[in-house]
Coordinates of C-alpha atoms and ligand atoms in Angstrom, one line a residue:
X1 CA -147.7 -274.8 -45.5
X2 CA -145.2 -277.2 -44.1
X3 CA -144.6 -278.4 -47.5
X4 CA -144.2 -274.8 -48.5
X5 CA -141.9 -274.2 -45.6
X6 CA -139.9 -277.2 -46.5
X7 CA -140.0 -276.0 -50.0
X8 CA -138.9 -272.6 -48.8
X9 CA -136.3 -274.2 -46.5
X10 CA -135.2 -276.4 -49.4
X11 CA -135.2 -273.4 -51.6
X12 CA -133.3 -271.4 -49.1
X13 CA -130.9 -274.3 -48.6
X14 CA -130.6 -274.5 -52.4
X15 CA -129.8 -270.8 -52.5
X16 CA -127.3 -271.3 -49.7
X17 CA -125.8 -274.3 -51.6
X18 CA -125.7 -272.3 -54.8
X19 CA -124.1 -269.4 -53.0
X20 CA -121.6 -271.8 -51.5
X21 CA -120.9 -273.4 -54.9
X22 CA -120.4 -270.0 -56.4
X23 CA -118.0 -269.2 -53.6
X24 CA -116.2 -272.5 -54.1
X25 CA -116.0 -272.1 -57.8
X26 CA -114.8 -268.5 -57.4
X27 CA -112.1 -269.7 -54.9
X28 CA -111.0 -272.5 -57.3
X29 CA -110.9 -270.0 -60.2
X30 CA -108.9 -267.5 -58.0
X31 CA -106.4 -270.4 -57.2
X32 CA -106.2 -271.4 -60.9
X33 CA -105.6 -267.8 -61.9
X34 CA -103.0 -267.4 -59.2
X35 CA -101.3 -270.6 -60.4
X36 CA -101.3 -269.3 -63.9
X37 CA -99.8 -266.0 -62.8
X38 CA -97.1 -267.7 -60.8
X39 CA -96.4 -270.1 -63.7
X40 CA -96.2 -267.3 -66.2
X41 CA -93.8 -265.4 -64.0
X42 CA -91.6 -268.5 -63.8
X43 CA -91.7 -269.0 -67.6
X44 CA -91.1 -265.3 -68.2
X45 CA -88.1 -265.3 -65.9
X46 CA -86.7 -268.4 -67.6
X47 CA -87.1 -266.8 -71.0
X48 CA -85.6 -263.6 -69.9
X49 CA -82.6 -265.4 -68.4
X50 CA -82.2 -267.4 -71.6
X51 CA -82.4 -264.2 -73.6
X52 CA -79.8 -262.6 -71.3
X53 CA -77.5 -265.7 -71.8
X54 CA -78.0 -265.5 -75.5
X55 CA -77.2 -261.8 -75.6
X56 CA -74.0 -262.4 -73.5
X57 CA -73.0 -265.4 -75.5
X58 CA -73.8 -263.5 -78.7
X59 CA -71.8 -260.5 -77.6
X60 CA -68.6 -262.4 -77.3
X61 CA -68.4 -263.8 -80.8
X62 CA -69.5 -260.4 -82.2
X63 CA -66.8 -258.8 -80.2
X64 CA -64.4 -261.4 -81.2
X65 CA -65.3 -260.9 -84.9
X66 CA -64.8 -257.1 -84.4
X67 CA -61.5 -257.9 -82.7
X68 CA -60.3 -260.2 -85.4
X69 CA -61.3 -257.8 -88.2
X70 CA -59.5 -255.0 -86.3
X71 CA -56.4 -257.2 -85.9
X72 CA -56.5 -258.2 -89.5
X73 CA -56.8 -254.6 -90.7
X74 CA -54.0 -253.7 -88.4
X75 CA -51.9 -256.5 -89.8
X76 CA -52.3 -255.0 -93.2
X77 CA -52.0 -251.4 -92.3
X78 CA -49.5 -251.5 -89.5
X79 CA -46.8 -254.1 -88.8
X80 CA -46.0 -256.9 -91.2
X81 CA -45.1 -259.0 -88.3
X82 CA -48.1 -258.0 -86.3
X83 CA -49.1 -260.4 -83.6
X84 CA -52.4 -261.9 -82.7
X85 CA -55.4 -263.6 -83.6
X86 CA -57.4 -264.2 -80.5
X87 CA -59.2 -267.5 -80.5
X88 CA -62.9 -267.5 -79.8
X89 CA -64.4 -267.1 -76.4
X90 CA -67.4 -269.2 -77.1
X91 CA -67.7 -272.0 -74.7
X92 CA -68.2 -270.5 -71.3
X93 CA -68.8 -274.0 -69.8
X94 CA -65.3 -274.9 -70.9
X95 CA -64.0 -272.8 -68.0
X96 CA -65.6 -275.1 -65.5
X97 CA -64.3 -278.3 -67.3
X98 CA -60.9 -276.7 -67.5
X99 CA -60.7 -275.7 -63.9
X100 CA -61.4 -279.3 -63.1
X101 CA -58.5 -280.6 -65.1
X102 CA -56.2 -278.1 -63.6
X103 CA -57.1 -278.9 -60.0
X104 CA -55.2 -282.2 -60.6
X105 CA -52.2 -280.4 -62.1
X106 CA -52.2 -277.8 -59.3
X107 CA -51.8 -280.6 -56.8
X108 CA -48.6 -281.7 -58.4
X109 CA -47.2 -278.2 -59.0
X110 CA -45.1 -276.3 -56.6
X111 CA -46.9 -273.3 -55.1
X112 CA -44.5 -270.5 -55.8
X113 CA -44.3 -267.3 -54.0
X114 CA -42.0 -265.5 -56.4
X115 CA -43.0 -261.9 -57.1
X116 CA -41.4 -259.7 -59.8
X117 CA -39.5 -256.9 -58.1
X118 CA -39.5 -253.2 -59.2
X119 CA -36.1 -252.5 -60.5
X120 CA -34.9 -249.2 -61.9
X121 CA -32.2 -251.0 -63.8
X122 CA -34.8 -253.2 -65.3
X123 CA -36.1 -250.6 -67.7
X124 CA -32.6 -250.0 -69.0
X125 CA -31.9 -253.7 -69.4
X126 CA -35.1 -254.2 -71.3
X127 CA -34.5 -251.2 -73.6
X128 CA -31.0 -252.6 -74.4
X129 CA -32.2 -256.3 -74.4
X130 CA -31.5 -256.8 -78.1
X131 CA -27.9 -255.5 -77.8
X132 CA -26.6 -257.9 -75.2
X133 CA -23.7 -259.9 -76.4
X134 CA -24.8 -262.8 -74.3
X135 CA -26.4 -265.7 -76.2
X136 CA -29.8 -265.6 -74.6
X137 CA -33.3 -266.3 -75.7
X138 CA -36.6 -265.2 -74.2
X139 CA -39.4 -267.4 -75.4
X140 CA -42.5 -265.2 -75.2
X141 CA -46.2 -266.2 -75.8
X142 CA -48.9 -263.6 -76.4
X143 CA -52.7 -263.6 -76.2
X144 CA -53.2 -266.5 -73.8
X145 CA -54.1 -268.3 -71.8
X146 CA -56.1 -270.6 -74.1
X147 CA -58.0 -273.7 -73.3
X148 CA -56.1 -276.3 -75.5
X149 CA -52.8 -274.8 -76.4
X150 CA -51.4 -273.4 -73.2
X151 CA -51.3 -276.8 -71.4
X152 CA -49.5 -278.3 -74.4
X153 CA -47.0 -275.4 -74.4
X154 CA -46.5 -275.8 -70.6
X155 CA -45.9 -279.6 -71.0
X156 CA -43.2 -279.0 -73.6
X157 CA -41.5 -276.2 -71.5
X158 CA -41.5 -278.6 -68.6
X159 CA -40.1 -281.6 -70.4
X160 CA -37.3 -279.3 -71.6
X161 CA -36.8 -277.5 -68.3
X162 CA -37.2 -274.1 -70.0
X163 CA -38.8 -271.0 -68.4
X164 CA -40.7 -268.7 -70.7
X165 CA -42.8 -265.5 -70.5
X166 CA -46.5 -265.3 -71.1
X167 CA -48.0 -261.9 -72.2
X168 CA -51.5 -262.6 -71.2
X169 CA -54.8 -260.8 -72.0
X170 CA -57.0 -260.0 -69.0
X171 CA -60.1 -261.3 -70.8
X172 CA -58.5 -264.7 -71.3
X173 CA -57.2 -264.8 -67.7
X174 CA -60.7 -264.3 -66.5
X175 CA -61.8 -267.3 -68.5
X176 CA -58.9 -269.6 -67.6
X177 CA -57.6 -268.5 -64.2
X178 CA -56.3 -271.9 -63.3
X179 CA -54.2 -272.0 -66.4
X180 CA -52.6 -268.8 -65.5
X181 CA -51.8 -270.3 -62.0
X182 CA -50.2 -273.2 -63.6
X183 CA -48.0 -270.9 -65.8
X184 CA -47.0 -269.1 -62.6
X185 CA -46.5 -272.1 -60.5
X186 CA -44.2 -273.6 -63.0
X187 CA -41.9 -270.6 -62.9
X188 CA -42.9 -268.7 -66.0
X189 CA -43.1 -265.0 -66.0
X190 CA -46.6 -263.5 -66.2
X191 CA -46.5 -260.3 -68.1
X192 CA -49.3 -258.0 -69.3
X193 CA -50.7 -257.6 -72.9
X194 CA -53.7 -255.5 -71.9
X195 CA -57.3 -256.7 -71.4
X196 CA -59.2 -256.7 -74.6
X197 CA -56.7 -256.7 -77.5
X198 CA -59.2 -254.4 -79.2
X199 CA -57.2 -251.7 -80.8
X200 CA -60.0 -249.1 -81.1
X201 CA -60.6 -249.4 -77.4
X202 CA -57.0 -249.5 -76.3
X203 CA -55.6 -246.7 -78.4
X204 CA -58.2 -244.0 -77.8
X205 CA -55.7 -242.1 -75.8
X206 CA -52.8 -242.7 -73.4
X207 CA -55.1 -243.2 -70.5
X208 CA -57.1 -246.0 -72.2
X209 CA -53.8 -247.8 -72.7
X210 CA -53.0 -247.5 -69.1
X211 CA -56.5 -248.6 -68.2
X212 CA -56.1 -251.7 -70.3
X213 CA -52.8 -252.4 -68.5
X214 CA -54.5 -252.0 -65.1
X215 CA -57.5 -254.1 -66.0
X216 CA -55.1 -256.9 -67.1
X217 CA -53.2 -256.5 -63.8
X218 CA -56.4 -256.9 -61.8
X219 CA -57.2 -260.1 -63.8
X220 CA -53.8 -261.5 -63.1
X221 CA -53.9 -260.7 -59.3
X222 CA -57.3 -262.3 -58.9
X223 CA -56.4 -265.4 -60.9
X224 CA -53.2 -265.9 -58.8
X225 CA -55.0 -264.9 -55.6
X226 CA -52.0 -262.6 -55.0
X227 CA -53.0 -258.9 -54.8
X228 CA -49.4 -258.1 -54.4
X229 CA -48.5 -259.4 -57.8
X230 CA -47.2 -256.7 -60.2
X231 CA -46.0 -257.6 -63.7
X232 CA -44.1 -254.3 -64.3
X233 CA -44.0 -255.4 -68.0
X234 CA -46.4 -254.5 -70.8
X235 CA -46.4 -255.6 -74.4
X236 CA -48.4 -253.2 -76.6
X237 CA -50.9 -255.1 -78.8
X238 CA -49.5 -254.6 -82.3
X239 CA -46.2 -253.5 -80.9
X240 CA -45.1 -250.3 -79.1
X241 CA -44.3 -248.2 -82.1
X242 CA -45.6 -247.2 -85.4
X243 CA -48.7 -247.4 -87.4
X244 CA -52.0 -245.6 -87.1
X245 CA -51.8 -245.2 -83.4
X246 CA -48.2 -244.0 -83.1
X247 CA -49.2 -240.7 -81.5
X248 CA -51.2 -242.3 -78.7
X249 CA -48.6 -245.0 -78.4
X250 CA -45.8 -242.4 -77.9
X251 CA -47.8 -240.7 -75.1
X252 CA -48.6 -244.1 -73.6
X253 CA -45.0 -245.1 -73.6
X254 CA -44.1 -242.0 -71.6
X255 CA -47.1 -242.5 -69.2
X256 CA -46.2 -246.1 -68.6
X257 CA -42.6 -245.2 -67.8
X258 CA -43.8 -242.6 -65.3
X259 CA -45.7 -245.3 -63.5
X260 CA -42.7 -247.7 -63.6
X261 CA -44.0 -250.0 -66.2
X262 CA -41.5 -251.3 -68.8
X263 CA -42.5 -252.5 -72.2
X264 CA -41.0 -254.8 -74.8
X265 CA -41.5 -255.9 -78.3
X266 CA -39.6 -258.7 -80.0
X267 CA -36.7 -259.2 -82.5
X268 CA -37.6 -262.6 -83.7
X269 CA -40.8 -264.4 -84.6
X270 CA -42.3 -267.5 -86.0
X271 CA -45.0 -265.7 -87.8
X272 CA -47.6 -267.9 -86.2
X273 CA -50.0 -264.9 -86.1
X274 CA -50.3 -264.9 -89.9
X275 CA -53.0 -267.5 -90.5
X276 CA -52.4 -271.2 -90.6
X277 CA -48.8 -272.0 -91.1
X278 CA -47.0 -275.3 -91.1
X279 CA -44.6 -276.2 -88.3
X280 CA -41.6 -276.0 -90.8
X281 CA -42.7 -272.6 -92.1
X282 CA -42.7 -271.3 -88.4
X283 CA -39.3 -272.7 -87.9
X284 CA -38.0 -271.2 -91.1
X285 CA -39.4 -267.8 -90.3
X286 CA -37.9 -268.0 -86.8
X287 CA -34.5 -268.7 -88.3
X288 CA -34.7 -265.9 -90.9
X289 CA -35.9 -263.3 -88.5
X290 CA -33.3 -264.4 -85.9
X291 CA -30.4 -264.0 -88.3
X292 CA -27.1 -263.8 -86.3
X293 CA -28.5 -262.0 -83.3
X294 CA -27.1 -263.2 -80.0
X295 CA -29.9 -261.8 -77.8
X296 CA -33.3 -263.0 -79.0
X297 CA -36.8 -262.1 -77.8
X298 CA -38.9 -264.6 -79.8
X299 CA -42.6 -263.8 -80.3
X300 CA -45.1 -266.7 -80.5
X301 CA -48.8 -267.0 -79.8
X302 CA -50.9 -269.0 -77.4
X303 CA -54.3 -269.3 -78.9
X304 CA -56.5 -272.2 -79.8
X305 CA -55.8 -272.0 -83.5
X306 CA -52.0 -272.1 -82.9
X307 CA -51.3 -275.8 -83.0
X308 CA -48.4 -275.2 -85.3
X309 CA -46.7 -273.4 -82.4
X310 CA -47.0 -276.4 -80.3
X311 CA -45.7 -278.5 -83.1
X312 CA -42.7 -276.3 -83.7
X313 CA -41.8 -275.5 -80.1
X314 CA -39.7 -278.7 -79.3
X315 CA -37.5 -278.1 -82.4
X316 CA -37.2 -274.4 -81.6
X317 CA -36.0 -275.2 -78.1
X318 CA -33.7 -277.8 -79.4
X319 CA -32.2 -275.4 -82.0
X320 CA -31.4 -272.8 -79.2
X321 CA -29.9 -275.5 -77.0
X322 CA -27.7 -276.7 -79.8
X323 CA -26.6 -273.1 -80.5
X324 CA -25.6 -272.7 -76.9
X325 CA -28.2 -270.2 -75.9
X326 CA -29.4 -269.6 -72.3
X327 CA -33.2 -269.6 -71.8
X328 CA -34.4 -266.6 -69.8
X329 CA -37.6 -265.0 -68.7
X330 CA -38.2 -261.6 -67.3
X331 CA -37.6 -262.7 -63.7
X332 CA -34.0 -262.3 -64.7
X333 CA -34.6 -258.6 -64.9
X334 CA -37.3 -257.9 -62.3
X335 CA -35.7 -259.7 -59.4
Ligands
ZN1 ZN1 -51.2 -259.8 -79.1

């Protein structure tokens, strides 16, 4: 009986032990399942994030491709001297590297506090800019800032003590805000070339043109950390007149004027937008398009595939110095 009891007890103990073991095992399984769920969530969130990054990285080249196609089409259909091929926004990390570089430069630059000033006369002066008898040259660079080319342009301008005007794209300013600061701090005029340079987006109607102008203004203000900065000066992507979008452009010209925004084109160019050209070909085209004009607004481009512009720039500057021209930027007008 005792044995039986013991047996029973043992059996009972065994049952208890088994129950305990089952509980333990269930607990361990539950922990493992929980860990698997947590791990899966972690992996899933990682994968989603990567997907998101891939999508955003993928969007940019597609957008760029679309943009370049658009530009190329426009170049054929619209203006023979059409500007622009925007270099690729592909390396987002480059922004970080680049900011680093420019922190050093910023330490040595003078923090300017010059702001363009609204000027009623300015609109008239800009409209008549090509007809001035004064020997003057406005060096203008469109489509920047760019990672590699802008710093080289700025170095050359500094070596020659020449001030220029940069017609920047908001999308690029967002990528390279420190470069824009450097342009500004070194006394160059920051003017507006819209945000996207995507014609089908810009030229839907007059309001979308004005939206592009405003979006770029916001990018400039943020990059400079100066909410009071206003450029007052727009350069229409592809030029302010003619071509497929002339009707919209005409309405936009009027709208911009109503809002006190001037616009300007160019009367001289290096042709650096038209594919890969040699330095000498750029200089030759500059000379031919300049002709015997006294007042010159020279169009060049600031994008990563424009090394020819950097190569030609010192000779271009030297040419105008030798010819007795005064270098100007649009602070001369909006002051
Ligand atoms: Zn452009």
